[in-house]
mmCIF file of N, CA and C and ligand atoms in Angstrom:
data_model
loop_
_atom_site.group_PDB
_atom_site.id
_atom_site.type_symbol
_atom_site.label_atom_id
_atom_site.label_comp_id
_atom_site.label_asym_id
_atom_site.label_seq_id
_atom_site.Cartn_x
_atom_site.Cartn_y
_atom_site.Cartn_z
ATOM 1 N N UNK A 25 88.428 52.246 23.686
ATOM 2 C CA UNK A 25 87.618 51.072 23.426
ATOM 3 C C UNK A 25 86.832 51.252 22.132
ATOM 4 N N UNK A 26 86.816 50.192 21.341
ATOM 5 C CA UNK A 26 86.030 50.241 20.126
ATOM 6 C C UNK A 26 85.641 48.831 19.717
ATOM 7 N N UNK A 27 84.544 48.747 18.992
ATOM 8 C CA UNK A 27 84.064 47.439 18.568
ATOM 9 C C UNK A 27 84.877 46.935 17.379
ATOM 10 N N UNK A 28 85.299 45.688 17.474
ATOM 11 C CA UNK A 28 86.110 45.057 16.446
ATOM 12 C C UNK A 28 85.398 43.781 16.007
ATOM 13 N N UNK A 29 85.333 43.549 14.684
ATOM 14 C CA UNK A 29 84.715 42.319 14.197
ATOM 15 C C UNK A 29 85.620 41.141 14.531
ATOM 16 N N UNK A 30 85.056 40.132 15.206
ATOM 17 C CA UNK A 30 85.861 38.969 15.576
ATOM 18 C C UNK A 30 85.372 37.679 14.924
ATOM 19 N N UNK A 31 84.143 37.685 14.423
ATOM 20 C CA UNK A 31 83.599 36.464 13.818
ATOM 21 C C UNK A 31 82.331 36.831 13.061
ATOM 22 N N UNK A 32 81.786 35.838 12.375
ATOM 23 C CA UNK A 32 80.466 35.989 11.772
ATOM 24 C C UNK A 32 79.519 35.023 12.472
ATOM 25 N N UNK A 33 78.239 35.326 12.411
ATOM 26 C CA UNK A 33 77.261 34.526 13.155
ATOM 27 C C UNK A 33 77.279 33.057 12.732
ATOM 28 N N UNK A 34 77.595 32.775 11.468
ATOM 29 C CA UNK A 34 77.578 31.372 11.037
ATOM 30 C C UNK A 34 78.788 30.577 11.515
ATOM 31 N N UNK A 35 79.746 31.238 12.151
ATOM 32 C CA UNK A 35 80.905 30.526 12.699
ATOM 33 C C UNK A 35 80.598 29.903 14.055
ATOM 34 N N UNK A 36 79.481 30.297 14.662
ATOM 35 C CA UNK A 36 79.152 29.830 16.013
ATOM 36 C C UNK A 36 77.783 29.168 16.049
ATOM 37 N N UNK A 37 77.763 27.867 16.337
ATOM 38 C CA UNK A 37 76.488 27.182 16.569
ATOM 39 C C UNK A 37 75.993 27.583 17.949
ATOM 40 N N UNK A 38 74.718 27.329 18.218
ATOM 41 C CA UNK A 38 74.195 27.620 19.548
ATOM 42 C C UNK A 38 74.910 26.733 20.573
ATOM 43 N N UNK A 39 75.139 27.251 21.752
ATOM 44 C CA UNK A 39 75.826 26.547 22.849
ATOM 45 C C UNK A 39 77.231 26.095 22.468
ATOM 46 N N UNK A 40 77.921 26.953 21.722
ATOM 47 C CA UNK A 40 79.307 26.634 21.380
ATOM 48 C C UNK A 40 80.189 27.853 21.624
ATOM 49 N N UNK A 41 81.481 27.626 21.565
ATOM 50 C CA UNK A 41 82.408 28.740 21.752
ATOM 51 C C UNK A 41 83.636 28.530 20.877
ATOM 52 N N UNK A 42 84.252 29.654 20.525
ATOM 53 C CA UNK A 42 85.460 29.628 19.710
ATOM 54 C C UNK A 42 86.456 30.628 20.278
ATOM 55 N N UNK A 43 87.695 30.484 19.843
ATOM 56 C CA UNK A 43 88.712 31.455 20.201
ATOM 57 C C UNK A 43 89.006 32.285 18.956
ATOM 58 N N UNK A 44 89.125 33.589 19.150
ATOM 59 C CA UNK A 44 89.491 34.479 18.053
ATOM 60 C C UNK A 44 90.699 35.298 18.496
ATOM 61 N N UNK A 45 91.598 35.555 17.570
ATOM 62 C CA UNK A 45 92.764 36.375 17.905
ATOM 63 C C UNK A 45 92.576 37.768 17.341
ATOM 64 N N UNK A 46 92.706 38.774 18.209
ATOM 65 C CA UNK A 46 92.596 40.163 17.780
ATOM 66 C C UNK A 46 93.845 40.888 18.264
ATOM 67 N N UNK A 47 94.650 41.351 17.328
ATOM 68 C CA UNK A 47 95.907 42.037 17.663
ATOM 69 C C UNK A 47 96.751 41.224 18.654
ATOM 70 N N UNK A 48 96.815 39.924 18.444
ATOM 71 C CA UNK A 48 97.616 39.059 19.297
ATOM 72 C C UNK A 48 96.957 38.686 20.605
ATOM 73 N N UNK A 49 95.756 39.211 20.849
ATOM 74 C CA UNK A 49 95.030 38.945 22.099
ATOM 75 C C UNK A 49 93.990 37.857 21.851
ATOM 76 N N UNK A 50 93.979 36.818 22.684
ATOM 77 C CA UNK A 50 93.016 35.729 22.520
ATOM 78 C C UNK A 50 91.697 36.066 23.195
ATOM 79 N N UNK A 51 90.643 36.017 22.406
ATOM 80 C CA UNK A 51 89.300 36.335 22.875
ATOM 81 C C UNK A 51 88.428 35.083 22.769
ATOM 82 N N UNK A 52 87.664 34.832 23.815
ATOM 83 C CA UNK A 52 86.697 33.741 23.796
ATOM 84 C C UNK A 52 85.355 34.318 23.362
ATOM 85 N N UNK A 53 84.713 33.632 22.430
ATOM 86 C CA UNK A 53 83.407 34.078 21.968
ATOM 87 C C UNK A 53 82.436 32.902 22.086
ATOM 88 N N UNK A 54 81.313 33.123 22.725
ATOM 89 C CA UNK A 54 80.344 32.045 22.945
ATOM 90 C C UNK A 54 78.961 32.501 22.508
ATOM 91 N N UNK A 55 78.178 31.513 22.072
ATOM 92 C CA UNK A 55 76.800 31.786 21.678
ATOM 93 C C UNK A 55 75.881 30.871 22.505
ATOM 94 N N UNK A 56 74.931 31.488 23.194
ATOM 95 C CA UNK A 56 73.996 30.739 24.033
ATOM 96 C C UNK A 56 72.599 31.311 23.796
ATOM 97 N N UNK A 57 71.718 30.498 23.249
ATOM 98 C CA UNK A 57 70.346 30.944 22.977
ATOM 99 C C UNK A 57 70.314 32.239 22.175
ATOM 100 N N UNK A 58 71.131 32.310 21.146
ATOM 101 C CA UNK A 58 71.205 33.486 20.277
ATOM 102 C C UNK A 58 71.707 34.748 20.968
ATOM 103 N N UNK A 59 72.264 34.593 22.158
ATOM 104 C CA UNK A 59 72.989 35.689 22.800
ATOM 105 C C UNK A 59 74.477 35.393 22.679
ATOM 106 N N UNK A 60 75.258 36.434 22.519
ATOM 107 C CA UNK A 60 76.697 36.281 22.356
ATOM 108 C C UNK A 60 77.425 36.844 23.575
ATOM 109 N N UNK A 61 78.507 36.148 23.957
ATOM 110 C CA UNK A 61 79.303 36.547 25.120
ATOM 111 C C UNK A 61 80.770 36.523 24.717
ATOM 112 N N UNK A 62 81.525 37.423 25.322
ATOM 113 C CA UNK A 62 82.952 37.433 25.035
ATOM 114 C C UNK A 62 83.737 37.686 26.311
ATOM 115 N N UNK A 63 84.919 37.073 26.361
ATOM 116 C CA UNK A 63 85.790 37.197 27.535
ATOM 117 C C UNK A 63 87.214 36.890 27.099
ATOM 118 N N UNK A 64 88.171 37.112 28.010
ATOM 119 C CA UNK A 64 89.530 36.662 27.743
ATOM 120 C C UNK A 64 89.502 35.144 27.572
ATOM 121 N N UNK A 65 90.315 34.646 26.647
ATOM 122 C CA UNK A 65 90.341 33.202 26.422
ATOM 123 C C UNK A 65 91.210 32.487 27.441
ATOM 124 N N UNK A 66 92.070 33.197 28.124
ATOM 125 C CA UNK A 66 92.987 32.560 29.071
ATOM 126 C C UNK A 66 92.435 32.650 30.487
ATOM 127 N N UNK A 67 92.392 31.524 31.135
ATOM 128 C CA UNK A 67 91.877 31.419 32.500
ATOM 129 C C UNK A 67 92.710 32.278 33.456
ATOM 130 N N UNK A 68 92.043 33.047 34.347
ATOM 131 C CA UNK A 68 92.798 33.866 35.293
ATOM 132 C C UNK A 68 93.532 33.047 36.356
ATOM 133 N N UNK A 69 93.278 31.748 36.420
ATOM 134 C CA UNK A 69 94.017 30.918 37.370
ATOM 135 C C UNK A 69 95.447 30.700 36.878
ATOM 136 N N UNK A 70 95.623 29.887 35.871
ATOM 137 C CA UNK A 70 96.975 29.634 35.356
ATOM 138 C C UNK A 70 96.993 29.560 33.839
ATOM 139 N N UNK A 71 96.111 30.326 33.215
ATOM 140 C CA UNK A 71 96.198 30.492 31.765
ATOM 141 C C UNK A 71 95.632 29.382 30.920
ATOM 142 N N UNK A 72 94.781 28.533 31.477
ATOM 143 C CA UNK A 72 94.154 27.482 30.684
ATOM 144 C C UNK A 72 93.401 28.069 29.486
ATOM 145 N N UNK A 73 93.358 27.292 28.413
ATOM 146 C CA UNK A 73 92.696 27.728 27.183
ATOM 147 C C UNK A 73 91.192 27.444 27.310
ATOM 148 N N UNK A 74 90.434 28.461 27.659
ATOM 149 C CA UNK A 74 89.010 28.255 27.966
ATOM 150 C C UNK A 74 88.213 27.760 26.759
ATOM 151 N N UNK A 75 88.642 28.112 25.544
ATOM 152 C CA UNK A 75 87.890 27.651 24.370
ATOM 153 C C UNK A 75 87.970 26.133 24.221
ATOM 154 N N UNK A 76 88.911 25.508 24.921
ATOM 155 C CA UNK A 76 89.042 24.044 24.907
ATOM 156 C C UNK A 76 88.284 23.409 26.074
ATOM 157 N N UNK A 77 87.641 24.245 26.880
ATOM 158 C CA UNK A 77 86.877 23.746 28.019
ATOM 159 C C UNK A 77 85.460 23.395 27.613
ATOM 160 N N UNK A 78 84.567 23.408 28.586
ATOM 161 C CA UNK A 78 83.173 23.058 28.303
ATOM 162 C C UNK A 78 82.272 24.249 28.631
ATOM 163 N N UNK A 79 81.117 24.251 27.972
ATOM 164 C CA UNK A 79 80.157 25.334 28.158
ATOM 165 C C UNK A 79 78.809 24.736 28.510
ATOM 166 N N UNK A 80 78.253 25.162 29.639
ATOM 167 C CA UNK A 80 76.901 24.744 30.039
ATOM 168 C C UNK A 80 76.135 26.009 30.364
ATOM 169 N N UNK A 81 75.132 26.324 29.558
ATOM 170 C CA UNK A 81 74.485 27.620 29.709
ATOM 171 C C UNK A 81 75.542 28.680 29.456
ATOM 172 N N UNK A 82 75.653 29.641 30.369
ATOM 173 C CA UNK A 82 76.681 30.677 30.206
ATOM 174 C C UNK A 82 77.908 30.393 31.068
ATOM 175 N N UNK A 83 77.996 29.188 31.606
ATOM 176 C CA UNK A 83 79.119 28.839 32.490
ATOM 177 C C UNK A 83 80.184 28.073 31.719
ATOM 178 N N UNK A 84 81.398 28.646 31.714
ATOM 179 C CA UNK A 84 82.523 27.981 31.059
ATOM 180 C C UNK A 84 83.373 27.325 32.139
ATOM 181 N N UNK A 85 83.825 26.093 31.827
ATOM 182 C CA UNK A 85 84.694 25.359 32.745
ATOM 183 C C UNK A 85 86.064 25.207 32.112
ATOM 184 N N UNK A 86 87.094 25.623 32.839
ATOM 185 C CA UNK A 86 88.466 25.542 32.339
ATOM 186 C C UNK A 86 88.905 24.081 32.217
ATOM 187 N N UNK A 87 89.598 23.747 31.124
ATOM 188 C CA UNK A 87 90.026 22.354 30.943
ATOM 189 C C UNK A 87 91.170 21.948 31.873
ATOM 190 N N UNK A 88 91.863 22.898 32.489
ATOM 191 C CA UNK A 88 93.047 22.521 33.286
ATOM 192 C C UNK A 88 92.679 22.091 34.709
ATOM 193 N N UNK A 89 92.128 23.001 35.505
ATOM 194 C CA UNK A 89 91.821 22.651 36.908
ATOM 195 C C UNK A 89 90.353 22.892 37.218
ATOM 196 N N UNK A 90 89.568 23.057 36.162
ATOM 197 C CA UNK A 90 88.105 23.072 36.247
ATOM 198 C C UNK A 90 87.501 24.234 37.029
ATOM 199 N N UNK A 91 88.173 25.363 37.034
ATOM 200 C CA UNK A 91 87.513 26.583 37.533
ATOM 201 C C UNK A 91 86.341 26.888 36.619
ATOM 202 N N UNK A 92 85.328 27.540 37.198
ATOM 203 C CA UNK A 92 84.144 27.887 36.405
ATOM 204 C C UNK A 92 83.844 29.374 36.529
ATOM 205 N N UNK A 93 83.458 29.965 35.399
ATOM 206 C CA UNK A 93 83.141 31.385 35.335
ATOM 207 C C UNK A 93 81.839 31.570 34.563
ATOM 208 N N UNK A 94 81.064 32.553 35.002
ATOM 209 C CA UNK A 94 79.835 32.887 34.278
ATOM 210 C C UNK A 94 80.179 33.949 33.239
ATOM 211 N N UNK A 95 79.961 33.619 31.979
ATOM 212 C CA UNK A 95 80.323 34.548 30.900
ATOM 213 C C UNK A 95 79.433 35.796 30.896
ATOM 214 N N UNK A 96 78.321 35.765 31.617
ATOM 215 C CA UNK A 96 77.443 36.940 31.653
ATOM 216 C C UNK A 96 78.165 38.135 32.270
ATOM 217 N N UNK A 97 78.980 37.882 33.303
ATOM 218 C CA UNK A 97 79.709 38.989 33.933
ATOM 219 C C UNK A 97 81.119 38.590 34.384
ATOM 220 N N UNK A 98 81.501 37.362 34.146
ATOM 221 C CA UNK A 98 82.855 36.903 34.471
ATOM 222 C C UNK A 98 83.066 36.446 35.902
ATOM 223 N N UNK A 99 82.012 36.458 36.725
ATOM 224 C CA UNK A 99 82.251 36.117 38.129
ATOM 225 C C UNK A 99 82.632 34.641 38.300
ATOM 226 N N UNK A 100 83.391 34.412 39.350
ATOM 227 C CA UNK A 100 83.880 33.061 39.645
ATOM 228 C C UNK A 100 82.761 32.248 40.282
ATOM 229 N N UNK A 101 82.488 31.098 39.700
ATOM 230 C CA UNK A 101 81.531 30.168 40.292
ATOM 231 C C UNK A 101 82.281 29.131 41.116
ATOM 232 N N UNK A 102 83.402 28.657 40.579
ATOM 233 C CA UNK A 102 84.252 27.713 41.312
ATOM 234 C C UNK A 102 85.700 28.021 40.953
ATOM 235 N N UNK A 103 86.546 28.110 41.981
ATOM 236 C CA UNK A 103 87.967 28.385 41.760
ATOM 237 C C UNK A 103 88.734 27.087 41.893
ATOM 238 N N UNK A 104 89.010 26.460 40.806
ATOM 239 C CA UNK A 104 89.677 25.156 40.691
ATOM 240 C C UNK A 104 88.812 24.050 41.310
ATOM 241 N N UNK A 105 89.211 22.817 41.048
ATOM 242 C CA UNK A 105 88.547 21.691 41.709
ATOM 243 C C UNK A 105 89.469 21.102 42.765
ATOM 244 N N UNK A 106 90.447 21.911 43.213
ATOM 245 C CA UNK A 106 91.334 21.460 44.279
ATOM 246 C C UNK A 106 90.506 21.284 45.542
ATOM 247 N N UNK A 107 90.991 20.447 46.423
ATOM 248 C CA UNK A 107 90.310 20.283 47.705
ATOM 249 C C UNK A 107 91.353 20.172 48.820
ATOM 250 N N UNK A 108 90.894 20.306 50.061
ATOM 251 C CA UNK A 108 91.753 20.134 51.229
ATOM 252 C C UNK A 108 92.927 21.094 51.252
ATOM 253 N N UNK A 109 94.090 20.590 51.631
ATOM 254 C CA UNK A 109 95.282 21.417 51.810
ATOM 255 C C UNK A 109 95.720 22.031 50.485
ATOM 256 N N UNK A 110 95.525 21.294 49.408
ATOM 257 C CA UNK A 110 95.902 21.797 48.083
ATOM 258 C C UNK A 110 95.089 23.050 47.748
ATOM 259 N N UNK A 111 93.806 23.046 48.130
ATOM 260 C CA UNK A 111 92.951 24.206 47.883
ATOM 261 C C UNK A 111 93.414 25.401 48.711
ATOM 262 N N UNK A 112 93.719 25.169 49.990
ATOM 263 C CA UNK A 112 94.146 26.255 50.870
ATOM 264 C C UNK A 112 95.447 26.873 50.385
ATOM 265 N N UNK A 113 96.398 26.031 50.047
ATOM 266 C CA UNK A 113 97.692 26.537 49.570
ATOM 267 C C UNK A 113 97.524 27.227 48.223
ATOM 268 N N UNK A 114 96.711 26.624 47.370
ATOM 269 C CA UNK A 114 96.472 27.209 46.049
ATOM 270 C C UNK A 114 95.891 28.609 46.132
ATOM 271 N N UNK A 115 94.965 28.807 47.081
ATOM 272 C CA UNK A 115 94.331 30.130 47.216
ATOM 273 C C UNK A 115 95.316 31.176 47.721
ATOM 274 N N UNK A 116 96.335 30.735 48.499
ATOM 275 C CA UNK A 116 97.337 31.686 48.982
ATOM 276 C C UNK A 116 98.126 32.268 47.815
ATOM 277 N N UNK A 117 98.460 31.407 46.858
ATOM 278 C CA UNK A 117 99.292 31.859 45.746
ATOM 279 C C UNK A 117 98.476 32.440 44.591
ATOM 280 N N UNK A 118 97.277 31.953 44.425
ATOM 281 C CA UNK A 118 96.422 32.429 43.329
ATOM 282 C C UNK A 118 95.022 32.641 43.884
ATOM 283 N N UNK A 119 94.744 33.840 44.375
ATOM 284 C CA UNK A 119 93.415 34.090 44.913
ATOM 285 C C UNK A 119 92.422 34.211 43.760
ATOM 286 N N UNK A 120 91.161 33.841 44.011
ATOM 287 C CA UNK A 120 90.152 33.853 42.938
ATOM 288 C C UNK A 120 90.039 35.217 42.274
ATOM 289 N N UNK A 121 90.059 35.204 40.973
ATOM 290 C CA UNK A 121 89.920 36.437 40.178
ATOM 291 C C UNK A 121 88.896 36.220 39.086
ATOM 292 N N UNK A 122 88.028 37.205 38.866
ATOM 293 C CA UNK A 122 87.018 37.044 37.820
ATOM 294 C C UNK A 122 87.644 37.038 36.433
ATOM 295 N N UNK A 123 86.885 36.535 35.508
ATOM 296 C CA UNK A 123 87.281 36.521 34.103
ATOM 297 C C UNK A 123 86.875 37.860 33.492
ATOM 298 N N UNK A 124 87.785 38.476 32.757
ATOM 299 C CA UNK A 124 87.452 39.759 32.119
ATOM 300 C C UNK A 124 86.515 39.510 30.940
ATOM 301 N N UNK A 125 85.400 40.214 30.941
ATOM 302 C CA UNK A 125 84.423 40.048 29.868
ATOM 303 C C UNK A 125 84.353 41.310 29.013
ATOM 304 N N UNK A 126 83.786 41.151 27.824
ATOM 305 C CA UNK A 126 83.688 42.258 26.875
ATOM 306 C C UNK A 126 82.265 42.337 26.331
ATOM 307 N N UNK A 127 81.865 43.551 26.019
ATOM 308 C CA UNK A 127 80.542 43.760 25.436
ATOM 309 C C UNK A 127 80.544 43.263 23.983
ATOM 310 N N UNK A 128 79.435 42.651 23.594
ATOM 311 C CA UNK A 128 79.321 42.115 22.236
ATOM 312 C C UNK A 128 78.090 42.715 21.567
ATOM 313 N N UNK A 129 78.198 42.997 20.269
ATOM 314 C CA UNK A 129 77.009 43.376 19.500
ATOM 315 C C UNK A 129 77.065 42.685 18.147
ATOM 316 N N UNK A 130 75.882 42.493 17.580
ATOM 317 C CA UNK A 130 75.777 41.830 16.280
ATOM 318 C C UNK A 130 75.195 42.836 15.295
ATOM 319 N N UNK A 131 75.879 42.968 14.171
ATOM 320 C CA UNK A 131 75.405 43.852 13.100
ATOM 321 C C UNK A 131 75.309 43.004 11.838
ATOM 322 N N UNK A 132 74.096 42.668 11.440
ATOM 323 C CA UNK A 132 73.937 41.755 10.309
ATOM 324 C C UNK A 132 74.511 40.410 10.677
ATOM 325 N N UNK A 133 75.514 39.973 9.907
ATOM 326 C CA UNK A 133 76.172 38.691 10.216
ATOM 327 C C UNK A 133 77.474 38.878 10.978
ATOM 328 N N UNK A 134 77.825 40.109 11.272
ATOM 329 C CA UNK A 134 79.089 40.374 11.950
ATOM 330 C C UNK A 134 78.912 40.366 13.472
ATOM 331 N N UNK A 135 79.832 39.687 14.152
ATOM 332 C CA UNK A 135 79.859 39.706 15.615
ATOM 333 C C UNK A 135 81.022 40.597 16.019
ATOM 334 N N UNK A 136 80.703 41.664 16.755
ATOM 335 C CA UNK A 136 81.711 42.643 17.133
ATOM 336 C C UNK A 136 81.888 42.661 18.647
ATOM 337 N N UNK A 137 83.137 42.839 19.067
ATOM 338 C CA UNK A 137 83.464 42.851 20.491
ATOM 339 C C UNK A 137 84.123 44.184 20.829
ATOM 340 N N UNK A 138 83.726 44.746 21.969
ATOM 341 C CA UNK A 138 84.272 46.029 22.413
ATOM 342 C C UNK A 138 85.580 45.779 23.159
ATOM 343 N N UNK A 139 86.693 45.981 22.487
ATOM 344 C CA UNK A 139 88.017 45.721 23.101
ATOM 345 C C UNK A 139 88.722 46.997 23.514
HETATM 346 S S1 FES B 14 94.260 27.207 34.607
HETATM 347 FE FE1 FES B 14 92.117 27.314 34.640
HETATM 348 S S2 FES B 14 91.563 26.368 36.471
HETATM 349 FE FE2 FES B 14 93.724 26.332 36.529
#
């Protein structure tokens, strides 16, 4: 594991997120109240592009089936917006899995992620 520069601070407004590619790996980078968070950009449900989702506080919502994860530690807040039988069947095939998160540090204007 080592810290890799993925962006500069001026690339991220407050309460926004971007996707960065590092060695072919998609990383989600978010800025909330001058704190930076990083996680896999692909949703652990079915690979939705999280950078195209929405961000409220540190909670990212997947654009595909609206699973929600807290970027602070990746825990699942909501596993899809399926309901009823669809939810039960969905959980059999895809049980809830947290989002993998990465440590972030800022050095000057550089935002570095521990990959
Ligand atoms: S792919 Fe993200 S909720 Fe289904």
